[in-house]
Amino acid sequence: ITGIYETNLSEYFDGKMIISDLRMVQRLNDWGDSIAGGLEVYVKDVSQTDVIGQNIHDAIDYDLQVTSTAFKYQQVFQWLGLINRQVNILLVIILTVICINMISIVLILVMERTQMIGMLKAMGATNKLIRNIFISNGIDLVVRGLFWGNILGLSLCYIQYQFRLIPLNAHDYYIAYVPIAWHWDVILWLNLLMFIVVSLVLLLPTAVIARINPIKAIKFD
């Protein structure tokens, strides 16, 4: 397929595959009409590949063999698995940084409003009520951050998807540019996960409110 389609995987595809009529391949190899080098079977559920492969192996003659794509191109799938692990590690790092930043922001808000907290307690406000106020403010920051973050991130992804501005070394990465795939369910779940985790983390800094003495807080400067 060299000259028609470029995968940058010449040792697997570009230099070893052709697109042609089956009869031409049979003629080039001096095969009869009933002979082919192999048959490719597509499965709907990739997780069932090994099971289906074993069933086919049990049904065919002993001199034929079944090879899965994952086994035949192990290096490619190992490379993809490595990328997936790196993505997961990056997401964990990002989530950790977000949680630390939110804890710092809420702690600063609490410290800046120590006198206000003391006055609210002196007027009869409970720790739970005051904590809910700060948690609500924190959640508002999280929602706004997710909103503008999604706008900016998805916009940059769309630009890359359309114009491929960020290149890659095809020799090392098997692709000439950073690819973008739109998986809206993944984006939704990531946003939901970020919201839940960061909202729960907000409980930690607001616990400081229970330790604030109203008399000392009112005198605090």
Tab-separated table of C-alpha atoms in Angstrom:
chain	number	residue	atom	x	y	z
A	1	ILE	CA	0.000	0.000	0.000
A	2	THR	CA	3.061	2.280	-0.213
A	3	GLY	CA	2.128	5.404	-2.179
A	4	ILE	CA	-1.583	4.973	-1.419
A	5	TYR	CA	-1.752	5.018	2.367
A	6	GLU	CA	1.009	5.641	4.892
A	7	THR	CA	0.843	4.064	8.350
A	8	ASN	CA	4.545	4.613	9.186
A	9	LEU	CA	4.608	0.924	10.093
A	10	SER	CA	6.465	-0.193	6.996
A	11	GLU	CA	7.740	-3.429	8.528
A	12	TYR	CA	4.168	-4.504	9.279
A	13	PHE	CA	1.900	-2.893	6.691
A	14	ASP	CA	3.227	-0.385	4.171
A	15	GLY	CA	5.849	-2.646	2.617
A	16	LYS	CA	4.003	-5.945	3.012
A	17	MET	CA	0.381	-5.324	2.075
A	18	ILE	CA	-1.292	-4.664	-1.244
A	19	ILE	CA	-4.808	-3.624	-2.193
A	20	SER	CA	-5.973	-5.645	-5.173
A	21	ASP	CA	-8.501	-8.067	-6.534
A	22	LEU	CA	-8.167	-11.590	-5.090
A	23	ARG	CA	-7.888	-13.057	-8.583
A	24	MET	CA	-4.784	-10.989	-9.312
A	25	VAL	CA	-3.084	-12.285	-6.147
A	26	GLN	CA	-4.010	-15.849	-7.085
A	27	ARG	CA	-2.576	-15.324	-10.548
A	28	LEU	CA	0.684	-13.824	-9.241
A	29	ASN	CA	1.184	-16.735	-6.843
A	30	ASP	CA	0.036	-19.323	-9.360
A	31	TRP	CA	-2.843	-20.386	-7.114
A	32	GLY	CA	-6.117	-21.939	-8.129
A	33	ASP	CA	-9.472	-20.194	-7.780
A	34	SER	CA	-10.161	-21.915	-4.458
A	35	ILE	CA	-6.835	-21.033	-2.793
A	36	ALA	CA	-6.146	-18.039	-0.537
A	37	GLY	CA	-3.319	-17.213	1.848
A	38	GLY	CA	-5.672	-16.587	4.740
A	39	LEU	CA	-9.025	-15.324	5.921
A	40	GLU	CA	-9.600	-12.378	8.237
A	41	VAL	CA	-12.371	-12.529	10.812
A	42	TYR	CA	-13.724	-9.353	12.420
A	43	VAL	CA	-15.223	-9.495	15.914
A	44	LYS	CA	-17.589	-6.972	17.482
A	45	ASP	CA	-16.254	-7.460	21.024
A	46	VAL	CA	-12.445	-7.217	21.063
A	47	SER	CA	-12.304	-8.710	24.565
A	48	GLN	CA	-13.650	-11.979	23.125
A	49	THR	CA	-10.891	-12.293	20.512
A	50	ASP	CA	-9.038	-15.102	22.292
A	51	VAL	CA	-12.230	-17.081	22.952
A	52	ILE	CA	-13.416	-16.765	19.353
A	53	GLY	CA	-9.935	-17.604	18.087
A	54	GLN	CA	-9.886	-20.786	20.164
A	55	ASN	CA	-13.337	-21.782	18.860
A	56	ILE	CA	-12.165	-21.300	15.267
A	57	HIS	CA	-8.975	-23.250	15.992
A	58	ASP	CA	-11.022	-26.174	17.296
A	59	ALA	CA	-13.206	-26.146	14.172
A	60	ILE	CA	-10.539	-26.033	11.408
A	61	ASP	CA	-8.133	-28.687	10.114
A	62	TYR	CA	-4.894	-29.456	11.964
A	63	ASP	CA	-2.670	-28.004	9.219
A	64	LEU	CA	-4.263	-24.549	9.527
A	65	GLN	CA	-3.514	-22.036	12.249
A	66	VAL	CA	-5.299	-19.112	13.879
A	67	THR	CA	-3.396	-15.948	14.795
A	68	SER	CA	-4.930	-12.947	16.518
A	69	THR	CA	-3.981	-9.400	15.586
A	70	ALA	CA	-2.743	-8.743	19.120
A	71	PHE	CA	-0.390	-11.736	18.889
A	72	LYS	CA	0.798	-11.006	15.356
A	73	TYR	CA	1.563	-7.351	16.086
A	74	GLN	CA	2.638	-7.609	19.710
A	75	GLN	CA	5.033	-4.656	19.556
A	76	VAL	CA	2.337	-2.306	18.282
A	77	PHE	CA	-0.124	-3.325	21.002
A	78	GLN	CA	2.575	-3.079	23.684
A	79	TRP	CA	3.326	0.446	22.480
A	80	LEU	CA	-0.389	1.341	22.664
A	81	GLY	CA	-0.595	-0.153	26.157
A	82	LEU	CA	2.372	1.964	27.246
A	83	ILE	CA	0.643	5.098	25.962
A	84	ASN	CA	-2.547	4.207	27.870
A	85	ARG	CA	-0.564	3.791	31.093
A	86	GLN	CA	1.112	7.158	30.550
A	87	VAL	CA	-2.287	8.785	30.025
A	88	ASN	CA	-3.596	7.274	33.279
A	89	ILE	CA	-0.518	8.452	35.188
A	90	LEU	CA	-0.916	11.945	33.724
A	91	LEU	CA	-4.591	12.062	34.746
A	92	VAL	CA	-3.706	11.047	38.318
A	93	ILE	CA	-1.034	13.771	38.479
A	94	ILE	CA	-3.460	16.392	37.139
A	95	LEU	CA	-6.166	15.344	39.612
A	96	THR	CA	-3.658	15.472	42.490
A	97	VAL	CA	-2.531	18.984	41.522
A	98	ILE	CA	-6.161	20.135	41.260
A	99	CYS	CA	-6.969	18.737	44.720
A	100	ILE	CA	-3.919	20.407	46.285
A	101	ASN	CA	-4.807	23.732	44.651
A	102	MET	CA	-8.425	23.545	45.843
A	103	ILE	CA	-7.329	22.734	49.399
A	104	SER	CA	-4.962	25.721	49.333
A	105	ILE	CA	-7.637	28.055	47.932
A	106	VAL	CA	-10.266	27.061	50.516
A	107	LEU	CA	-7.746	27.324	53.376
A	108	ILE	CA	-6.855	30.840	52.209
A	109	LEU	CA	-10.565	31.740	52.044
A	110	VAL	CA	-11.091	30.435	55.576
A	111	MET	CA	-8.066	32.314	56.949
A	112	GLU	CA	-9.103	35.557	55.230
A	113	ARG	CA	-12.594	35.296	56.722
A	114	THR	CA	-11.667	34.213	60.237
A	115	GLN	CA	-13.358	37.267	61.778
A	116	MET	CA	-16.502	36.661	59.751
A	117	ILE	CA	-16.575	33.023	60.881
A	118	GLY	CA	-16.202	34.154	64.505
A	119	MET	CA	-19.077	36.606	64.135
A	120	LEU	CA	-21.304	33.978	62.526
A	121	LYS	CA	-20.554	31.557	65.365
A	122	ALA	CA	-21.245	34.276	67.934
A	123	MET	CA	-24.633	34.854	66.311
A	124	GLY	CA	-25.478	31.150	66.590
A	125	ALA	CA	-24.373	29.718	63.234
A	126	THR	CA	-23.318	26.073	63.478
A	127	ASN	CA	-20.044	24.678	62.174
A	128	LYS	CA	-22.009	22.627	59.633
A	129	LEU	CA	-23.742	25.721	58.256
A	130	ILE	CA	-20.485	27.655	57.923
A	131	ARG	CA	-18.753	24.661	56.335
A	132	ASN	CA	-21.589	24.343	53.820
A	133	ILE	CA	-21.090	27.990	52.854
A	134	PHE	CA	-17.410	27.461	52.078
A	135	ILE	CA	-18.068	24.111	50.373
A	136	SER	CA	-20.680	25.805	48.165
A	137	ASN	CA	-18.153	28.481	47.218
A	138	GLY	CA	-15.580	25.786	46.485
A	139	ILE	CA	-18.004	23.800	44.338
A	140	ASP	CA	-18.856	26.992	42.452
A	141	LEU	CA	-15.145	27.431	41.688
A	142	VAL	CA	-14.916	23.782	40.569
A	143	VAL	CA	-17.905	24.106	38.221
A	144	ARG	CA	-16.592	27.318	36.680
A	145	GLY	CA	-13.131	25.799	36.345
A	146	LEU	CA	-14.516	22.709	34.611
A	147	PHE	CA	-16.682	24.847	32.319
A	148	TRP	CA	-13.898	27.127	31.114
A	149	GLY	CA	-11.393	24.280	31.135
A	150	ASN	CA	-13.625	22.233	28.831
A	151	ILE	CA	-14.171	25.207	26.532
A	152	LEU	CA	-10.443	25.877	26.250
A	153	GLY	CA	-9.359	22.225	26.086
A	154	LEU	CA	-11.972	21.138	23.541
A	155	SER	CA	-11.262	24.215	21.411
A	156	LEU	CA	-7.542	23.399	21.305
A	157	CYS	CA	-8.362	19.759	20.507
A	158	TYR	CA	-10.666	20.849	17.678
A	159	ILE	CA	-7.921	23.061	16.223
A	160	GLN	CA	-5.469	20.147	16.377
A	161	TYR	CA	-8.108	17.801	14.900
A	162	GLN	CA	-8.686	20.118	11.944
A	163	PHE	CA	-5.211	21.522	11.243
A	164	ARG	CA	-2.763	19.036	12.875
A	165	LEU	CA	-0.551	21.834	14.177
A	166	ILE	CA	1.384	19.679	16.674
A	167	PRO	CA	3.702	17.287	14.789
A	168	LEU	CA	5.339	14.062	15.956
A	169	ASN	CA	8.394	12.155	14.810
A	170	ALA	CA	6.832	9.429	12.674
A	171	HIS	CA	9.895	7.205	13.075
A	172	ASP	CA	9.496	7.095	16.863
A	173	TYR	CA	5.717	7.385	17.262
A	174	TYR	CA	4.467	5.725	14.034
A	175	ILE	CA	2.341	8.795	13.335
A	176	ALA	CA	3.225	12.232	11.984
A	177	TYR	CA	0.965	14.343	14.242
A	178	VAL	CA	-0.819	14.247	17.593
A	179	PRO	CA	-4.124	12.443	16.908
A	180	ILE	CA	-7.443	13.537	18.396
A	181	ALA	CA	-10.305	11.065	18.938
A	182	TRP	CA	-13.663	12.306	20.199
A	183	HIS	CA	-14.978	9.999	22.927
A	184	TRP	CA	-17.729	12.051	24.533
A	185	ASP	CA	-18.533	9.387	27.113
A	186	VAL	CA	-14.917	9.478	28.357
A	187	ILE	CA	-14.977	13.291	28.505
A	188	LEU	CA	-18.238	13.185	30.488
A	189	TRP	CA	-16.927	10.596	32.946
A	190	LEU	CA	-13.672	12.518	33.435
A	191	ASN	CA	-15.600	15.693	34.241
A	192	LEU	CA	-17.861	13.803	36.625
A	193	LEU	CA	-14.881	12.134	38.320
A	194	MET	CA	-13.069	15.457	38.708
A	195	PHE	CA	-16.180	17.091	40.173
A	196	ILE	CA	-16.855	14.310	42.693
A	197	VAL	CA	-13.242	13.915	43.860
A	198	VAL	CA	-12.547	17.642	44.207
A	199	SER	CA	-15.899	18.209	45.959
A	200	LEU	CA	-15.029	15.513	48.501
A	201	VAL	CA	-11.560	16.987	48.972
A	202	LEU	CA	-13.203	20.293	49.975
A	203	LEU	CA	-14.307	18.610	53.216
A	204	LEU	CA	-10.686	18.535	54.436
A	205	PRO	CA	-9.855	22.271	54.591
A	206	THR	CA	-13.330	23.238	55.837
A	207	ALA	CA	-12.779	21.003	58.880
A	208	VAL	CA	-10.576	23.840	60.202
A	209	ILE	CA	-13.742	25.878	60.783
A	210	ALA	CA	-14.741	23.664	63.720
A	211	ARG	CA	-11.519	24.605	65.532
A	212	ILE	CA	-12.001	28.360	65.247
A	213	ASN	CA	-12.855	29.958	68.592
A	214	PRO	CA	-15.427	32.734	68.027
A	215	ILE	CA	-13.990	35.070	70.699
A	216	LYS	CA	-10.415	34.775	69.421
A	217	ALA	CA	-11.608	34.975	65.820
A	218	ILE	CA	-13.433	38.276	66.381
A	219	LYS	CA	-10.241	39.738	67.884
A	220	PHE	CA	-8.137	38.238	65.058
A	221	ASP	CA	-6.452	40.816	62.822
